[in-house]
Short mmCIF file of C-alpha atoms and ligand atoms in Angstrom, two decimals:
data_model
loop_
_atom_site.label_atom_id
_atom_site.label_comp_id
_atom_site.label_asym_id
_atom_site.label_seq_id
_atom_site.Cartn_x
_atom_site.Cartn_y
_atom_site.Cartn_z
CA MET A 1 0.00 0.00 0.00
CA GLU A 2 1.24 3.47 -0.87
CA GLN A 3 2.15 5.56 2.13
CA VAL A 4 0.12 8.74 2.28
CA PHE A 5 2.44 11.70 2.47
CA ALA A 6 0.98 14.47 4.59
CA PRO A 7 3.59 17.01 5.72
CA TRP A 8 0.77 19.44 6.53
CA ARG A 9 -0.03 17.22 9.47
CA MET A 10 3.37 18.01 10.94
CA GLN A 11 3.15 20.14 13.99
CA TRP A 12 5.76 22.75 14.58
CA VAL A 13 7.06 21.83 18.01
CA GLU A 14 9.16 23.99 20.27
CA ARG A 15 12.40 22.81 21.75
CA PRO A 16 11.72 21.32 25.18
CA ASP A 17 13.74 23.98 26.99
CA LYS A 18 11.22 26.61 26.04
CA ASN A 19 8.45 27.67 28.36
CA PRO A 20 5.21 26.07 27.13
CA GLU A 21 3.14 28.64 29.01
CA VAL A 22 4.21 31.42 26.67
CA GLU A 23 1.40 32.02 24.21
CA GLU A 24 3.16 34.40 21.87
CA CYS A 25 3.55 33.74 18.17
CA VAL A 26 6.79 31.77 17.68
CA PHE A 27 7.15 32.88 14.08
CA CYS A 28 7.24 36.50 15.25
CA GLU A 29 9.28 35.70 18.34
CA LEU A 30 12.12 33.59 16.90
CA PRO A 31 13.48 35.96 14.24
CA ALA A 32 13.32 38.85 16.74
CA LYS A 33 15.60 37.08 19.20
CA ASP A 34 18.88 37.57 17.38
CA GLU A 35 20.04 34.05 18.27
CA ASP A 36 19.63 32.54 14.85
CA ARG A 37 21.53 29.29 15.18
CA ALA A 38 20.03 28.48 18.57
CA HIS A 39 16.56 28.91 17.06
CA ASN A 40 17.21 27.25 13.67
CA VAL A 41 16.89 30.45 11.63
CA VAL A 42 19.23 29.65 8.75
CA ALA A 43 18.66 32.44 6.22
CA ARG A 44 17.07 35.88 6.28
CA GLY A 45 15.72 37.89 3.39
CA GLU A 46 14.31 41.39 3.61
CA HIS A 47 10.72 40.26 4.22
CA SER A 48 10.98 36.52 4.95
CA PHE A 49 13.21 34.03 6.70
CA VAL A 50 14.01 30.31 6.53
CA LEU A 51 13.47 28.20 9.65
CA LEU A 52 14.43 24.55 10.10
CA ASN A 53 11.67 22.38 11.51
CA ASN A 54 12.65 20.96 14.90
CA TYR A 55 10.74 17.77 14.16
CA PRO A 56 11.44 17.30 10.47
CA TYR A 57 9.26 15.09 8.33
CA ASN A 58 12.44 14.41 6.38
CA PRO A 59 15.99 15.77 6.77
CA GLY A 60 16.11 19.31 5.43
CA HIS A 61 12.45 20.08 6.21
CA VAL A 62 12.28 23.88 6.41
CA MET A 63 9.67 26.61 6.49
CA ILE A 64 9.80 29.91 4.62
CA ILE A 65 8.02 32.53 6.67
CA PRO A 66 7.23 36.20 6.06
CA TYR A 67 8.05 38.43 9.03
CA GLU A 68 4.58 39.92 8.64
CA HIS A 69 2.15 38.38 11.10
CA THR A 70 -0.81 37.23 9.06
CA GLY A 71 -2.59 33.96 8.40
CA ASP A 72 -4.12 35.18 5.14
CA TYR A 73 -1.97 34.79 2.03
CA ARG A 74 -3.99 37.52 0.33
CA ASP A 75 -2.74 40.07 2.85
CA LEU A 76 0.80 39.92 1.46
CA ASP A 77 1.69 42.81 -0.82
CA ASP A 78 3.74 42.47 -4.02
CA GLU A 79 7.05 43.16 -2.37
CA VAL A 80 6.56 40.54 0.33
CA LEU A 81 5.19 37.99 -2.14
CA LEU A 82 8.19 38.38 -4.42
CA ASP A 83 10.62 38.19 -1.52
CA HIS A 84 8.90 35.06 -0.21
CA SER A 85 9.00 33.40 -3.65
CA ARG A 86 12.61 34.35 -4.30
CA LEU A 87 13.60 32.95 -0.93
CA LYS A 88 11.82 29.73 -1.88
CA GLN A 89 13.93 29.54 -5.06
CA ARG A 90 17.10 30.06 -3.06
CA THR A 91 16.00 27.43 -0.56
CA PHE A 92 15.57 24.83 -3.32
CA ASP A 93 19.07 25.69 -4.55
CA ALA A 94 20.53 25.45 -1.05
CA LEU A 95 18.79 22.13 -0.37
CA ASP A 96 19.92 20.75 -3.74
CA GLU A 97 23.48 21.57 -2.85
CA ALA A 98 23.33 20.57 0.82
CA MET A 99 21.31 17.35 0.61
CA GLY A 100 20.76 16.42 -3.04
CA PRO A 101 17.14 15.22 -2.80
CA ASP A 102 15.27 13.72 -5.75
CA GLY A 103 12.32 16.09 -5.36
CA TYR A 104 10.30 18.30 -3.03
CA ASN A 105 6.90 18.79 -1.51
CA ALA A 106 6.18 22.46 -0.90
CA GLY A 107 3.06 24.16 0.30
CA LEU A 108 1.07 26.35 2.61
CA ASN A 109 -1.44 25.36 5.24
CA LEU A 110 -4.26 27.90 5.14
CA GLY A 111 -7.31 27.79 7.34
CA GLY A 112 -5.51 26.60 10.43
CA SER A 113 -6.75 23.51 12.16
CA ALA A 114 -9.10 22.62 9.31
CA ALA A 115 -6.04 22.32 7.05
CA GLY A 116 -4.15 20.34 9.66
CA GLY A 117 -1.64 23.04 10.60
CA SER A 118 -0.56 23.77 14.14
CA ILE A 119 0.05 27.50 13.77
CA ASP A 120 -2.79 29.09 11.88
CA ASP A 121 -2.31 32.80 12.42
CA HIS A 122 1.14 33.21 10.87
CA LEU A 123 1.46 31.67 7.43
CA HIS A 124 4.47 29.58 6.49
CA THR A 125 5.44 27.51 3.46
CA HIS A 126 6.71 24.02 4.21
CA VAL A 127 9.48 22.69 1.98
CA VAL A 128 10.17 18.98 2.44
CA PRO A 129 12.96 17.29 0.46
CA ARG A 130 12.05 13.86 -0.90
CA TRP A 131 14.17 10.92 -1.92
CA SER A 132 13.03 8.04 -4.09
CA GLY A 133 11.68 5.40 -1.74
CA ASP A 134 11.98 7.54 1.37
CA THR A 135 9.73 6.93 4.32
CA ASN A 136 8.81 9.22 7.15
CA PHE A 137 12.02 10.11 8.96
CA MET A 138 10.35 10.28 12.36
CA PRO A 139 9.46 6.62 12.99
CA VAL A 140 12.97 5.66 11.88
CA VAL A 141 14.64 8.15 14.18
CA SER A 142 12.49 8.60 17.23
CA ASP A 143 15.25 9.41 19.70
CA THR A 144 15.08 13.14 20.54
CA LYS A 145 18.84 13.54 20.90
CA VAL A 146 19.43 12.00 17.49
CA ILE A 147 16.82 14.29 15.93
CA VAL A 148 18.38 17.38 17.53
CA GLU A 149 21.80 16.34 16.22
CA ALA A 150 20.36 15.70 12.77
CA VAL A 151 18.78 19.17 12.74
CA GLU A 152 22.07 20.75 13.86
CA ASP A 153 23.88 18.92 11.06
CA THR A 154 21.29 20.10 8.55
CA TYR A 155 21.67 23.67 9.83
CA GLU A 156 25.41 23.48 9.20
CA ARG A 157 24.99 22.13 5.67
CA LEU A 158 22.26 24.58 4.73
CA HIS A 159 24.11 27.53 6.24
CA ASP A 160 27.14 26.66 4.08
CA ALA A 161 24.97 26.20 1.00
CA PHE A 162 23.20 29.57 1.43
CA ALA A 163 26.56 31.22 2.17
CA SER A 164 27.98 29.94 -1.12
CA GLN A 165 25.18 31.61 -3.13
CA ALA A 166 25.73 34.89 -4.95
CA GLY A 167 24.12 37.93 -3.31
CA THR A 168 24.45 36.76 0.27
CA THR A 169 26.38 38.01 3.29
CA VAL A 170 27.71 35.83 6.07
CA VAL A 171 27.57 37.78 9.31
CA GLY A 172 28.88 35.00 11.55
CA ASP A 173 28.60 31.26 12.13
CA ASP A 174 25.81 31.75 14.65
CA ASP A 175 23.86 34.18 12.48
CA ALA A 176 21.53 33.37 9.61
CA VAL A 177 22.98 33.99 6.16
CA ARG A 178 21.68 37.35 5.00
CA ILE A 179 20.18 37.60 1.53
CA ASP A 180 21.24 40.98 0.14
ZN1 ZN B 1 3.44 35.92 14.10
#
């Protein structure tokens, strides 16, 4: 039987050291913290940023997120839309170089819980690399420490790949690569 692939069912889960009582929007909070590596922010454009998923569906599972806090795609103006799309293009390039997948699933969850997303008021595009014959990474690697190490390794690879692209600035090893 074919396995149903449903990355939109993935919940975005905070690292366990974070306070679960805090009800703020993580997609507003994380890029504002200025601790990019610690929070998996790997690249920053002018209007959007790239965040590694802490509980990846597959290695290299990232989200491309506008800084603007909105859950409605139609709220984004031309400048933000273009920036978001360009950052998606760069992300495919970086993932090609860093991980060499055979393909991708990419998409938005709109409509919150009805669409299966966990964060419905701040839109984000999931990009999930796929390999021929891959299965869900999570059942294979269910040990939290292993997953954290895998995400750290992916951060390193993706950071290098973004840094090697034209039109980027590397601020420091612990900072997201800046898209000029
Ligand atoms: Zn937000």
